[in-house]
Amino acid sequence: MKRIGLLLLILIITVPMVQAQQRITIYNHKLSPVLQKNKNLFSEKKEQVFWIVTSNVDSAKTYFRTKQVAIRILQEHAGGLLVVSAKGPIIDSLVLNQPFVRFVDVPRQPHEELAVGTFDNSLNTINLVHSKYAQLTGTNLVVSVKENKPDTTDIDYKARYISTPLSSNLISSHASYMCTIIAGGENSFYTGSGVAPAASLTSSNFATLLPDGENIYKQYGISVQNHSYGTGLENYYGADAAAYDASIINNPGLLHVFSSGNSGNLTSTGPYAGINNMSNLTGSFKMAKNIITVGATDSFGNVAYLSSRGPAYDGRLKPELIAFGEDGTSGAAAHTSGTVLLLQQYYKEKHGGTLPPSSLIKTILVNSADDRGTKGPDYQAGYGSLNAYKALQGLIAEQYFSGSVATNTTQTFSLPVPANTRQLKVTLCWMDPAAVVNTPKALVNDLDLELVENNTGKTWQPWVLSPAPIIDSLLLPAVRKKDTLNTVEQITIDNPSPGGYTIRVKGFSVTAGGNQSFSIAWLADAADQFQWQFPTAVDYVKSGENNLLRWSSSFNTTNGSLEYSLNKGLTWQTMENTTTLSPGHTYWQAPDTCSTALLRMTVNGQVFTTDTFTISPVLQVKVGFNCPDSAMLFWDHIPGINTYRVYRLGSKYLEPLTTLTDTSIIIRQPGNNLWYTVAPVITPTREGTKAYTINYQLQGVDCYIKNFLVELENGNTGMLMAEIGTTLNVKSLTFEKLTSGGYEPLQTFQPVSSLFFNMADNNLVDGVNTYRVKLLLNNGMVIYSNPQSIYYFITTRYLIFPNPVKVTGYLSVLSKEEPENSYLLLYNTLGQQVLQYRLQQTVEMVPLSGLKSGIYFVMIKKNGKKDFTTKVMVQ
């Protein structure tokens, strides 16, 4: 009977569990891969957040209401996505079996993907845009950085951060770095210069992993959202991917830019499971079609080892672009987001304030990218490295078309190709409707790109990569064929024949929306062209250091001759007689000087000269004194420089305060103006590198006195050390010691010709030895340091002070040795114990709250025996 009873009990317990598991297994196709691996979440009795994708939101709401399902709807997103809070068993028993439920997922924990390292805005020609188009700064545009909150007090985006309820409560240095890369104002140092330094910034918490509400982007005027974070390897088209695709469709001027991830060395999951170093994008949201996903490179354009690679789960090309981000893909995404802002500003100002279609900006960026690694597109470098200047040139020259097609319709565009073209490139891009969640193939509307040479009728199809889940296939170069996966298609022709060409866009299968709009960008790179990319007029070359020079060249010639001039081109000094052109860069050990300079490269008798740039060292600004009514700043003299310009941080940016020939300045009544920097003036119109901007109140300098330290040396000598910020107007410095009659001088230094002072006191007294520094200025003003003390034990093992002590204060107890099982006891004049305090450290602060004024007897007991007695007056 006992055995039968036990079997019944087991059946009672296990049958419901088996039934639950069977239910979940039946609806596996509705579960994300994350939930399929974590089915234990359905047995959790506490509420948690789920994402439910429905075919009809109204049907879901009606069902939840009429059946009184214990579900709270937290958010509603486009595409039938509901963010809900519910217990796992409720989802299992009452939700998964409903016909209107298409897909269920759970939010994952995002993590940041970069700590910013090296500054370099020349690889992606951002500096070239700043130099040639200074008016493009991102003005009147807003970028959202979706992650934790940046430090909103950072001076590099002073008065340009927009606070909203969407921000995280957590402040992150990573978010601050991203904001600086995108829109830093160069207030801290030149490395704090962002791509779009006048853009406004806001932030949105990345905890939900879903796009913000459509009204949010419109309310705050957000045209770019940067996403420099990831989760794990998630190779499926999730609810978040569909939501981001829908977000861009519903906000045609908005672009979402994502980092590809820092997991390029990991083994893939999903359809590409088991393949090493491929298909390892960090998050299902990065499987979206309409976003831009960006991988990272080093300063030479090589794909970083840890940069996550494609393909996407269904074989689509990812990442689309790569950009500089030597320590991770976060910075690469941020550089791209900033570039999008510059392109949007140019287009917006030329088109009556209208933002460009996101498909146009995406196709322009892809089409202008510099091919890297394997020739043509690949799963490591995408379509190539971001080239901000070339993208802007394509936009300015209006080398683009727009159109729309339906199924079985074709739109054509005429394209004249000039002689001497080294390469012709044409790129098609469309923003595809969101696909059904968890679909095996994300493409909805399929368009086809073709290029036809009019004279011969020869036709070219786009480059297509093999999506086969075999490593050898994934590494094959692209071939020309019909593309049935991607929403970006590209055709290139090397050395095309001059003449007329026709671009054809066919609507192979447009099943959603009736007509599919698209954008095309084209580019005809001429042969025998050379352009300097670094240095430009806005760049800083470091004197006496190795500097990486950059250029682009379409010459077939192997070498050029490289020279520099420090006298406006009157004379030239040869650096390299045979500079190899193909790498596009070389190092130059700049002379140790502060000067304007020029570089020139001679190729086949043609001379290409840089803009005038500056070579300079970096000054260090120091604080001489920081008094209530004034502050003094000073810096070292630079040989050959006689003039310096002082800057002060204004309402948003650094503003010139004054120009002087001295190497110091006294700022009278500085008020709330705390931040200052200095630049050497090389010519009336050219400056060297500004010093790091400092807050003069945070440099550890008070009113002349910078440091005053005292310490016990050799057990019996007091060492006194002082440092002042400047000798200017200082008549004398004196070390003083507190005695029963007040402070008495120990040693005076006059005249004052040094910033550092020290002396030894060989006459320490038993107990507390207190000192201070006295400064006498030439105008008779006296400045004292804060007092510092040395505690010297001779006849006693304990020091108790102050005496008298305030009733609201603390009684300090110093022990010569680490106290063990020791207590301090206080008795009033009647012999009553009024306080007991256990001593556990050599320095204790004993509170006296509750005591009355009067004389008290102090006793210290150690191991139950009297060890010390004294008395103290409480006031």
PDB file of N, CA, C and O in Angstrom, residues 453-486:
ATOM      1  N   GLU A 453      25.303  48.820 -69.989  1.00  0.00           N
ATOM      2  CA  GLU A 453      26.069  49.717 -70.856  1.00  0.00           C
ATOM      3  C   GLU A 453      25.262  49.915 -72.134  1.00  0.00           C
ATOM      4  O   GLU A 453      24.948  48.947 -72.842  1.00  0.00           O
ATOM      5  N   ASN A 454      24.899  51.144 -72.428  1.00  0.00           N
ATOM      6  CA  ASN A 454      23.958  51.427 -73.519  1.00  0.00           C
ATOM      7  C   ASN A 454      24.480  50.981 -74.873  1.00  0.00           C
ATOM      8  O   ASN A 454      23.715  50.443 -75.692  1.00  0.00           O
ATOM      9  N   ASN A 455      25.790  51.200 -75.149  1.00  0.00           N
ATOM     10  CA  ASN A 455      26.329  50.900 -76.486  1.00  0.00           C
ATOM     11  C   ASN A 455      26.371  49.415 -76.768  1.00  0.00           C
ATOM     12  O   ASN A 455      26.135  48.975 -77.893  1.00  0.00           O
ATOM     13  N   THR A 456      26.672  48.619 -75.738  1.00  0.00           N
ATOM     14  CA  THR A 456      26.885  47.186 -75.976  1.00  0.00           C
ATOM     15  C   THR A 456      25.742  46.317 -75.450  1.00  0.00           C
ATOM     16  O   THR A 456      25.636  45.151 -75.833  1.00  0.00           O
ATOM     17  N   GLY A 457      24.932  46.874 -74.571  1.00  0.00           N
ATOM     18  CA  GLY A 457      23.876  46.079 -73.953  1.00  0.00           C
ATOM     19  C   GLY A 457      24.374  45.154 -72.858  1.00  0.00           C
ATOM     20  O   GLY A 457      23.598  44.364 -72.297  1.00  0.00           O
ATOM     21  N   LYS A 458      25.665  45.266 -72.538  1.00  0.00           N
ATOM     22  CA  LYS A 458      26.217  44.413 -71.482  1.00  0.00           C
ATOM     23  C   LYS A 458      25.569  44.761 -70.144  1.00  0.00           C
ATOM     24  O   LYS A 458      25.364  45.927 -69.825  1.00  0.00           O
ATOM     25  N   THR A 459      25.259  43.735 -69.356  1.00  0.00           N
ATOM     26  CA  THR A 459      24.528  43.926 -68.101  1.00  0.00           C
ATOM     27  C   THR A 459      25.336  43.382 -66.930  1.00  0.00           C
ATOM     28  O   THR A 459      25.955  42.315 -67.023  1.00  0.00           O
ATOM     29  N   TRP A 460      25.307  44.145 -65.830  1.00  0.00           N
ATOM     30  CA  TRP A 460      25.968  43.712 -64.600  1.00  0.00           C
ATOM     31  C   TRP A 460      24.930  43.557 -63.491  1.00  0.00           C
ATOM     32  O   TRP A 460      24.022  44.385 -63.354  1.00  0.00           O
ATOM     33  N   GLN A 461      25.082  42.511 -62.712  1.00  0.00           N
ATOM     34  CA  GLN A 461      24.243  42.308 -61.532  1.00  0.00           C
ATOM     35  C   GLN A 461      25.042  42.642 -60.277  1.00  0.00           C
ATOM     36  O   GLN A 461      26.266  42.799 -60.330  1.00  0.00           O
ATOM     37  N   PRO A 462      24.399  42.739 -59.110  1.00  0.00           N
ATOM     38  CA  PRO A 462      25.117  43.118 -57.882  1.00  0.00           C
ATOM     39  C   PRO A 462      26.021  42.004 -57.373  1.00  0.00           C
ATOM     40  O   PRO A 462      25.880  40.838 -57.729  1.00  0.00           O
ATOM     41  N   TRP A 463      26.933  42.428 -56.482  1.00  0.00           N
ATOM     42  CA  TRP A 463      27.812  41.463 -55.817  1.00  0.00           C
ATOM     43  C   TRP A 463      27.019  40.748 -54.720  1.00  0.00           C
ATOM     44  O   TRP A 463      26.335  41.377 -53.923  1.00  0.00           O
ATOM     45  N   VAL A 464      27.147  39.426 -54.697  1.00  0.00           N
ATOM     46  CA  VAL A 464      26.413  38.614 -53.728  1.00  0.00           C
ATOM     47  C   VAL A 464      27.378  37.627 -53.086  1.00  0.00           C
ATOM     48  O   VAL A 464      28.163  36.969 -53.778  1.00  0.00           O
ATOM     49  N   LEU A 465      27.290  37.505 -51.771  1.00  0.00           N
ATOM     50  CA  LEU A 465      28.118  36.561 -51.021  1.00  0.00           C
ATOM     51  C   LEU A 465      27.381  35.243 -50.820  1.00  0.00           C
ATOM     52  O   LEU A 465      26.149  35.213 -50.792  1.00  0.00           O
ATOM     53  N   SER A 466      28.137  34.194 -50.636  1.00  0.00           N
ATOM     54  CA  SER A 466      27.525  32.907 -50.337  1.00  0.00           C
ATOM     55  C   SER A 466      27.074  32.885 -48.876  1.00  0.00           C
ATOM     56  O   SER A 466      27.882  33.121 -47.977  1.00  0.00           O
ATOM     57  N   PRO A 467      25.781  32.563 -48.633  1.00  0.00           N
ATOM     58  CA  PRO A 467      25.312  32.469 -47.250  1.00  0.00           C
ATOM     59  C   PRO A 467      25.348  31.055 -46.691  1.00  0.00           C
ATOM     60  O   PRO A 467      24.887  30.815 -45.572  1.00  0.00           O
ATOM     61  N   ALA A 468      25.910  30.104 -47.443  1.00  0.00           N
ATOM     62  CA  ALA A 468      25.916  28.706 -47.004  1.00  0.00           C
ATOM     63  C   ALA A 468      26.628  28.578 -45.668  1.00  0.00           C
ATOM     64  O   ALA A 468      27.705  29.150 -45.472  1.00  0.00           O
ATOM     65  N   PRO A 469      26.065  27.821 -44.722  1.00  0.00           N
ATOM     66  CA  PRO A 469      26.641  27.710 -43.376  1.00  0.00           C
ATOM     67  C   PRO A 469      27.862  26.802 -43.324  1.00  0.00           C
ATOM     68  O   PRO A 469      27.935  25.844 -42.566  1.00  0.00           O
ATOM     69  N   ILE A 470      28.836  27.117 -44.148  1.00  0.00           N
ATOM     70  CA  ILE A 470      30.111  26.398 -44.203  1.00  0.00           C
ATOM     71  C   ILE A 470      31.203  27.455 -44.230  1.00  0.00           C
ATOM     72  O   ILE A 470      31.127  28.398 -45.027  1.00  0.00           O
ATOM     73  N   ILE A 471      32.212  27.341 -43.401  1.00  0.00           N
ATOM     74  CA  ILE A 471      33.207  28.401 -43.268  1.00  0.00           C
ATOM     75  C   ILE A 471      33.878  28.706 -44.600  1.00  0.00           C
ATOM     76  O   ILE A 471      34.108  29.869 -44.943  1.00  0.00           O
ATOM     77  N   ASP A 472      34.187  27.678 -45.403  1.00  0.00           N
ATOM     78  CA  ASP A 472      34.853  27.931 -46.682  1.00  0.00           C
ATOM     79  C   ASP A 472      33.956  28.750 -47.605  1.00  0.00           C
ATOM     80  O   ASP A 472      34.443  29.612 -48.351  1.00  0.00           O
ATOM     81  N   SER A 473      32.655  28.510 -47.561  1.00  0.00           N
ATOM     82  CA  SER A 473      31.721  29.267 -48.409  1.00  0.00           C
ATOM     83  C   SER A 473      31.594  30.705 -47.933  1.00  0.00           C
ATOM     84  O   SER A 473      31.539  31.638 -48.744  1.00  0.00           O
ATOM     85  N   LEU A 474      31.549  30.907 -46.617  1.00  0.00           N
ATOM     86  CA  LEU A 474      31.392  32.251 -46.074  1.00  0.00           C
ATOM     87  C   LEU A 474      32.595  33.135 -46.364  1.00  0.00           C
ATOM     88  O   LEU A 474      32.480  34.358 -46.364  1.00  0.00           O
ATOM     89  N   LEU A 475      33.750  32.535 -46.592  1.00  0.00           N
ATOM     90  CA  LEU A 475      34.962  33.307 -46.861  1.00  0.00           C
ATOM     91  C   LEU A 475      35.215  33.516 -48.352  1.00  0.00           C
ATOM     92  O   LEU A 475      36.185  34.184 -48.726  1.00  0.00           O
ATOM     93  N   LEU A 476      34.354  32.959 -49.210  1.00  0.00           N
ATOM     94  CA  LEU A 476      34.519  33.142 -50.650  1.00  0.00           C
ATOM     95  C   LEU A 476      34.263  34.589 -51.039  1.00  0.00           C
ATOM     96  O   LEU A 476      33.428  35.269 -50.435  1.00  0.00           O
ATOM     97  N   PRO A 477      34.959  35.090 -52.076  1.00  0.00           N
ATOM     98  CA  PRO A 477      34.662  36.448 -52.547  1.00  0.00           C
ATOM     99  C   PRO A 477      33.274  36.509 -53.177  1.00  0.00           C
ATOM    100  O   PRO A 477      32.717  35.494 -53.613  1.00  0.00           O
ATOM    101  N   ALA A 478      32.712  37.709 -53.212  1.00  0.00           N
ATOM    102  CA  ALA A 478      31.379  37.891 -53.788  1.00  0.00           C
ATOM    103  C   ALA A 478      31.399  37.635 -55.289  1.00  0.00           C
ATOM    104  O   ALA A 478      32.411  37.813 -55.972  1.00  0.00           O
ATOM    105  N   VAL A 479      30.253  37.204 -55.799  1.00  0.00           N
ATOM    106  CA  VAL A 479      30.078  36.986 -57.241  1.00  0.00           C
ATOM    107  C   VAL A 479      28.877  37.803 -57.713  1.00  0.00           C
ATOM    108  O   VAL A 479      28.031  38.225 -56.924  1.00  0.00           O
ATOM    109  N   ARG A 480      28.813  38.044 -59.021  1.00  0.00           N
ATOM    110  CA  ARG A 480      27.707  38.813 -59.575  1.00  0.00           C
ATOM    111  C   ARG A 480      26.518  37.877 -59.838  1.00  0.00           C
ATOM    112  O   ARG A 480      26.632  36.914 -60.581  1.00  0.00           O
ATOM    113  N   LYS A 481      25.385  38.184 -59.199  1.00  0.00           N
ATOM    114  CA  LYS A 481      24.190  37.387 -59.401  1.00  0.00           C
ATOM    115  C   LYS A 481      22.992  38.119 -58.810  1.00  0.00           C
ATOM    116  O   LYS A 481      23.136  39.160 -58.167  1.00  0.00           O
ATOM    117  N   LYS A 482      21.815  37.568 -59.016  1.00  0.00           N
ATOM    118  CA  LYS A 482      20.595  38.129 -58.441  1.00  0.00           C
ATOM    119  C   LYS A 482      20.642  37.984 -56.919  1.00  0.00           C
ATOM    120  O   LYS A 482      20.988  36.927 -56.400  1.00  0.00           O
ATOM    121  N   ASP A 483      20.285  39.065 -56.202  1.00  0.00           N
ATOM    122  CA  ASP A 483      20.283  39.066 -54.741  1.00  0.00           C
ATOM    123  C   ASP A 483      18.858  38.845 -54.250  1.00  0.00           C
ATOM    124  O   ASP A 483      17.953  39.612 -54.587  1.00  0.00           O
ATOM    125  N   THR A 484      18.664  37.814 -53.437  1.00  0.00           N
ATOM    126  CA  THR A 484      17.323  37.503 -52.916  1.00  0.00           C
ATOM    127  C   THR A 484      17.246  37.625 -51.398  1.00  0.00           C
ATOM    128  O   THR A 484      16.292  37.145 -50.789  1.00  0.00           O
ATOM    129  N   LEU A 485      18.268  38.273 -50.776  1.00  0.00           N
ATOM    130  CA  LEU A 485      18.303  38.352 -49.314  1.00  0.00           C
ATOM    131  C   LEU A 485      18.380  39.774 -48.776  1.00  0.00           C
ATOM    132  O   LEU A 485      17.768  40.095 -47.761  1.00  0.00           O
ATOM    133  N   ASN A 486      19.164  40.635 -49.432  1.00  0.00           N
ATOM    134  CA  ASN A 486      19.550  41.916 -48.857  1.00  0.00           C
ATOM    135  C   ASN A 486      18.691  43.077 -49.334  1.00  0.00           C
ATOM    136  O   ASN A 486      18.134  43.053 -50.432  1.00  0.00           O
TER     137      ASN A 486
END
